[in-house]
GROMACS .gro file of N, CA and C in nm:
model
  276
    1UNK      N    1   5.224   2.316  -2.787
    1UNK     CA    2   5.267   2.311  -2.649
    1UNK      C    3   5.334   2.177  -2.617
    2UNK      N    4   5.254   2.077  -2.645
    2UNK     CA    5   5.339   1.949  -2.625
    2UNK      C    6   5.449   1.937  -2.712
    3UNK      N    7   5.509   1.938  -2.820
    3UNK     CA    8   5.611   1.957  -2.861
    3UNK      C    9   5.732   2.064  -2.818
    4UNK      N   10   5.691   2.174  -2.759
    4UNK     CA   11   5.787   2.228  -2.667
    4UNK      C   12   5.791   2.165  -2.541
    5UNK      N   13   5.718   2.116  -2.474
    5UNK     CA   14   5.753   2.033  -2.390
    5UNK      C   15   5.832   1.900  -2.427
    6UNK      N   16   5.793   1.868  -2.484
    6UNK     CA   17   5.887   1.753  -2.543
    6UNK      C   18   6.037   1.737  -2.588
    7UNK      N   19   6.080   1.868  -2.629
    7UNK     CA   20   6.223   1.912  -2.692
    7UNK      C   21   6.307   1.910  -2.627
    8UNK      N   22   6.301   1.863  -2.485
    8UNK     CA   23   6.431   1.841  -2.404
    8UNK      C   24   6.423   1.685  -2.409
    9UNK      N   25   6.362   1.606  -2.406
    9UNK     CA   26   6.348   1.473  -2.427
    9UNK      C   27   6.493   1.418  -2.506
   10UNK      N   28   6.596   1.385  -2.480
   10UNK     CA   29   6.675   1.315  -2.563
   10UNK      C   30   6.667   1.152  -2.578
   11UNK      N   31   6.629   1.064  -2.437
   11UNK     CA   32   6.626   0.973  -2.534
   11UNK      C   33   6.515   0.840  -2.445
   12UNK      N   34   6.492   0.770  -2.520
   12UNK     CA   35   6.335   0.724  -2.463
   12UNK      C   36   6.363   0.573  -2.472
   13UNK      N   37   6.342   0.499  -2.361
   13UNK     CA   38   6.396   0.354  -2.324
   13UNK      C   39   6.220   0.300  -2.315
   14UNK      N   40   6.198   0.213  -2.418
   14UNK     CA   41   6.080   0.098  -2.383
   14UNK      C   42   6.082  -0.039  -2.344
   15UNK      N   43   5.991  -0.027  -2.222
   15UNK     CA   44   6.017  -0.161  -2.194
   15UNK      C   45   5.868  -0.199  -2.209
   16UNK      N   46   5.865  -0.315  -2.292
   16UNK     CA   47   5.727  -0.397  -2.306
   16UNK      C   48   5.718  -0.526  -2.322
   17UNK      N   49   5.657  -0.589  -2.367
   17UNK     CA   50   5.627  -0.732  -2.392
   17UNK      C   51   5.465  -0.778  -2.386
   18UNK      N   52   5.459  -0.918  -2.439
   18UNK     CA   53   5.359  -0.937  -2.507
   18UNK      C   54   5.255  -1.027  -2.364
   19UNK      N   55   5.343  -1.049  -2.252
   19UNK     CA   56   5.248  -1.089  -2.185
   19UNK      C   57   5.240  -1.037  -2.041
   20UNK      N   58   5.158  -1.062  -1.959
   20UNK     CA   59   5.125  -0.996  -1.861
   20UNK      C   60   5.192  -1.112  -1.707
   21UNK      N   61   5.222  -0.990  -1.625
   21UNK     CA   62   5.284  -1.076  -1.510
   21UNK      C   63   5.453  -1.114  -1.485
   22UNK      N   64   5.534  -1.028  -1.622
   22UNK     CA   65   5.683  -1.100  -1.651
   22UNK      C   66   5.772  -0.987  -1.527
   23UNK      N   67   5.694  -0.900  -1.485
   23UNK     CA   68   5.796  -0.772  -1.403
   23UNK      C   69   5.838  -0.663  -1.486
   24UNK      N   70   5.751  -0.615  -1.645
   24UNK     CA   71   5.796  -0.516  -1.721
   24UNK      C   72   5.809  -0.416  -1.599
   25UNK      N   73   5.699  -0.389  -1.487
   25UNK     CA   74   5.660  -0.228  -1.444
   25UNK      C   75   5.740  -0.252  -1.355
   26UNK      N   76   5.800  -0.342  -1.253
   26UNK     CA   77   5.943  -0.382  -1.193
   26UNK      C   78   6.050  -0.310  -1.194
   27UNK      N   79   6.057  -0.365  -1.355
   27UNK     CA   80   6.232  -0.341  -1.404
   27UNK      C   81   6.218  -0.180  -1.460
   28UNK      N   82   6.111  -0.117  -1.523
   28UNK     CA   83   6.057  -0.014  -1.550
   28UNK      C   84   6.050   0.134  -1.449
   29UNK      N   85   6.042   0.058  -1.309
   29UNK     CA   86   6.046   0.158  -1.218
   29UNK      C   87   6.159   0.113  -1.136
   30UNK      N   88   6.266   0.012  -1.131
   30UNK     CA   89   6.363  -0.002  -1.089
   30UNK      C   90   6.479   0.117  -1.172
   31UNK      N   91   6.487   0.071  -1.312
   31UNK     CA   92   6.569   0.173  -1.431
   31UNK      C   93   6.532   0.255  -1.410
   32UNK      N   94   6.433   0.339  -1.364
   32UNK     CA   95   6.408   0.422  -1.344
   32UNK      C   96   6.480   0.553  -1.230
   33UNK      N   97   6.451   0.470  -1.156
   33UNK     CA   98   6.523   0.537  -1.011
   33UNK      C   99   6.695   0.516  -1.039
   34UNK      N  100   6.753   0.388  -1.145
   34UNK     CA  101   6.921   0.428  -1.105
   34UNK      C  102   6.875   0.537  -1.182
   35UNK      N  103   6.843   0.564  -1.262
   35UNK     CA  104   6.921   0.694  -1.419
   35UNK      C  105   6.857   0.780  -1.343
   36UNK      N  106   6.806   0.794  -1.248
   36UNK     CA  107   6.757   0.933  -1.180
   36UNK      C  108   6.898   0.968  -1.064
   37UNK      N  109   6.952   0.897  -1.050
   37UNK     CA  110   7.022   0.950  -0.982
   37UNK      C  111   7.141   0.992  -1.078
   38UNK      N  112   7.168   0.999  -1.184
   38UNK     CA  113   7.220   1.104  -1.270
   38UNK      C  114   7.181   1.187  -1.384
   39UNK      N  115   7.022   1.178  -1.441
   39UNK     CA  116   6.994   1.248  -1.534
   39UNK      C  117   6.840   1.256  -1.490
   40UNK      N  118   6.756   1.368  -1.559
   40UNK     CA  119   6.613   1.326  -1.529
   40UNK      C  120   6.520   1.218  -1.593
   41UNK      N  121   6.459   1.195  -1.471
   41UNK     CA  122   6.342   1.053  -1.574
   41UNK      C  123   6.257   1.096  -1.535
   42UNK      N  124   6.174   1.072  -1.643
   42UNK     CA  125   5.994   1.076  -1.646
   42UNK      C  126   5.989   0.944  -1.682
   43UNK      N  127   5.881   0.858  -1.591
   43UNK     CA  128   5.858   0.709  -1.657
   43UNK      C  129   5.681   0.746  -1.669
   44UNK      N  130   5.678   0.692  -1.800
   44UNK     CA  131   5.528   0.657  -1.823
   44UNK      C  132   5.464   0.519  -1.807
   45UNK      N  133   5.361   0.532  -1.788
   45UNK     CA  134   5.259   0.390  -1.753
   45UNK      C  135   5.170   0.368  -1.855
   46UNK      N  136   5.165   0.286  -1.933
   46UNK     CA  137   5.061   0.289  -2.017
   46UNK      C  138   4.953   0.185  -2.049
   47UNK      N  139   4.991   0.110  -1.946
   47UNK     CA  140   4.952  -0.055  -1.949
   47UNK      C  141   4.808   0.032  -1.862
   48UNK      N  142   4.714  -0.071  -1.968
   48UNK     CA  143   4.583  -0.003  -1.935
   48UNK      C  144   4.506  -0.091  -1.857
   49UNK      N  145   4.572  -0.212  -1.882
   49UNK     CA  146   4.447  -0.356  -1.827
   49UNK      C  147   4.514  -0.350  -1.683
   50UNK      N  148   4.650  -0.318  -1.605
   50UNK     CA  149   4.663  -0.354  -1.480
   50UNK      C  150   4.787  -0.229  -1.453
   51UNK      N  151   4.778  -0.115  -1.469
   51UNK     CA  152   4.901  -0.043  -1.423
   51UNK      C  153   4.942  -0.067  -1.260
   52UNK      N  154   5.092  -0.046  -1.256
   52UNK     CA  155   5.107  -0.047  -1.120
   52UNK      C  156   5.232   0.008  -1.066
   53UNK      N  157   5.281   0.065  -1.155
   53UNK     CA  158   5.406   0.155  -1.193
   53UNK      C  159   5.355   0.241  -1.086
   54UNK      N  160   5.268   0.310  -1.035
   54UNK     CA  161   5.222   0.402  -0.975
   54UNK      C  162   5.264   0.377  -0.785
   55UNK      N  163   5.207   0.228  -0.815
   55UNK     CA  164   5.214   0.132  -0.661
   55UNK      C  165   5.346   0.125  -0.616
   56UNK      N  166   5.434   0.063  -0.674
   56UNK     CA  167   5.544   0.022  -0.699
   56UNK      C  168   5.655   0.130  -0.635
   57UNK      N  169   5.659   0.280  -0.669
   57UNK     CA  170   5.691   0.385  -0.662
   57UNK      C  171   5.640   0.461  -0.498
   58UNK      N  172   5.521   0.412  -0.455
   58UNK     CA  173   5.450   0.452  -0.390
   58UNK      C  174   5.411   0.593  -0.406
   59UNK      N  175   5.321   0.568  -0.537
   59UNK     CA  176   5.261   0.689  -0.579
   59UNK      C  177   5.123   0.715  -0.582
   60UNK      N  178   5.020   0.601  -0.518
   60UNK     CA  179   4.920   0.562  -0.490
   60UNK      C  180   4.867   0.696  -0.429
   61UNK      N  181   4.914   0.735  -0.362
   61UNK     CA  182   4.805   0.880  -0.297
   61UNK      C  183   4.846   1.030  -0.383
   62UNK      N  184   4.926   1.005  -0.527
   62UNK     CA  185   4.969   1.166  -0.540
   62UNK      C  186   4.882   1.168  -0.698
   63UNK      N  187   4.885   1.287  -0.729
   63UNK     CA  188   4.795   1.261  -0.824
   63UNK      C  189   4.902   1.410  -0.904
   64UNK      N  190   4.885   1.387  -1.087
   64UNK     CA  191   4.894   1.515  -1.149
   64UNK      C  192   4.812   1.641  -1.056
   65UNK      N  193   4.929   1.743  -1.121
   65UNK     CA  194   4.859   1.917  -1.092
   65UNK      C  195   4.843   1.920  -1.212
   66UNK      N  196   4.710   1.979  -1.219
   66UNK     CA  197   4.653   2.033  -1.412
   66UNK      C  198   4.710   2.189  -1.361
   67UNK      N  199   4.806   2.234  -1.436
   67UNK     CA  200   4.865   2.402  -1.414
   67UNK      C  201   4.869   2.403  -1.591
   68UNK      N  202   4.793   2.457  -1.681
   68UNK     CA  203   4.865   2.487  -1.786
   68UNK      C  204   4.890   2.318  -1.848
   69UNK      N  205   4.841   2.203  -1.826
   69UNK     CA  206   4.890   2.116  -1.903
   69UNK      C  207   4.907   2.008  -1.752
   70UNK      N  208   4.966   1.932  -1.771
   70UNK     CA  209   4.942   1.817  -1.676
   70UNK      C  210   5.115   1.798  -1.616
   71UNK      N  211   5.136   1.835  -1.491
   71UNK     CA  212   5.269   1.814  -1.396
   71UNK      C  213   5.263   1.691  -1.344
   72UNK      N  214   5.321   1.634  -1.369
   72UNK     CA  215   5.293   1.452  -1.292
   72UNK      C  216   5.417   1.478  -1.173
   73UNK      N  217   5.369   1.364  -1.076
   73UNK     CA  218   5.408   1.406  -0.944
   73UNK      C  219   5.548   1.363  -0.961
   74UNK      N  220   5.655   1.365  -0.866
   74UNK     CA  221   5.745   1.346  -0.840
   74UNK      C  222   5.801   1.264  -0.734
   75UNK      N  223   5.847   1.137  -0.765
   75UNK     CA  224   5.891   1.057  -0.677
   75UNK      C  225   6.034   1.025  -0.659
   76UNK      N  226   6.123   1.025  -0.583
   76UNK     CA  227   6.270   0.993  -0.538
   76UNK      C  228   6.339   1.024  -0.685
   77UNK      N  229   6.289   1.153  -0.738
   77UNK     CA  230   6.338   1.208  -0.838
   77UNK      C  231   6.323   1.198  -0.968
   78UNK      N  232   6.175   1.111  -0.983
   78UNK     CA  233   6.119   1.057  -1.111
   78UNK      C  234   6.001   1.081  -1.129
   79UNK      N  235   5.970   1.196  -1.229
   79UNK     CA  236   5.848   1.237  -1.274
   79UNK      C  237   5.791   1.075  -1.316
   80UNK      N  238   5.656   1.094  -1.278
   80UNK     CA  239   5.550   0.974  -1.263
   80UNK      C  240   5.436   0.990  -1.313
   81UNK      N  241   5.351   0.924  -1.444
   81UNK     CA  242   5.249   0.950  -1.494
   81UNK      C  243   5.222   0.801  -1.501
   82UNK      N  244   5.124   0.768  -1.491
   82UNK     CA  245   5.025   0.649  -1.524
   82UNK      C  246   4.855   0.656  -1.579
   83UNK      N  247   4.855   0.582  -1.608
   83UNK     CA  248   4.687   0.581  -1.663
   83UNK      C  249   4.583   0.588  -1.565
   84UNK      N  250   4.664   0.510  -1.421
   84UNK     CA  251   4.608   0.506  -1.341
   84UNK      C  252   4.549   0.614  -1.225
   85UNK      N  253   4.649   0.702  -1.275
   85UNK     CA  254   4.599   0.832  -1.165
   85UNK      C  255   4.473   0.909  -1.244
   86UNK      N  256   4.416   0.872  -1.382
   86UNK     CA  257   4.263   0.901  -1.432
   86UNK      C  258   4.161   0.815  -1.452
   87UNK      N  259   4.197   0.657  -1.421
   87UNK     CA  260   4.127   0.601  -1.383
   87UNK      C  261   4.073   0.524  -1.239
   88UNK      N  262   4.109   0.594  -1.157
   88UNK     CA  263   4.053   0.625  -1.033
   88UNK      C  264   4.070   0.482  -0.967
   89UNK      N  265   3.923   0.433  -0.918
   89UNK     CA  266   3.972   0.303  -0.832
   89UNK      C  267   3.928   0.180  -0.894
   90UNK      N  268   3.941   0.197  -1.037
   90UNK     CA  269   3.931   0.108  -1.138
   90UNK      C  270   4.000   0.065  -1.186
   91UNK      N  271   4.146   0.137  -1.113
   91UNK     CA  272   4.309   0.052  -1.155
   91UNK      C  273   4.349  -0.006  -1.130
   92UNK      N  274   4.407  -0.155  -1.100
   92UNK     CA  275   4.413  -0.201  -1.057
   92UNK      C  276   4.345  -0.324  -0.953
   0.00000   0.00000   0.00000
């Protein structure tokens, strides 16, 4: 199932680095929103010690629909998943 979900995926932009505080989830959910206004984005969150990709977006009150697998919410046209919407109010 996840691999058919996955097969439209063409191409996958990482942004990381080795220390904390530089604006990765910033520039992460800034890129995000231009390329949404011509192709689809899904941005993932994976930063476990302080996500905020979620905040940032103002995605703080929406949470995945479990339908068959996990729908992450949708913001100004950018599917949105973070770590943070399963770790509750321990994120941040």
């Amino acid at each position: 199932m996840i691999e058919h979900r996955l097969s439209s995926v063409r191409r996958v932009i990482a942004v990381s680095g080795g220390k904390g505080g530089t604006g990765k989830s910033l520039t992460a959910a800034v890129l995000s929103l231009i390329l949404a206004e011509r192709y689809k984005v899904g941005l993932l969150d994976l930063d476990i010690s302080s996500p905020t990709v979620h905040l940032i977006l103002g995605a703080c009150c929406e949470k995945p629909i479990e339908d068959n697998g996990l729908i992450p919410p949708e913001i100004c046209g950018v599917k949105v998943m973070s770590v943070a919407f399963f770790a509750g109010e321990r994120a941040v």
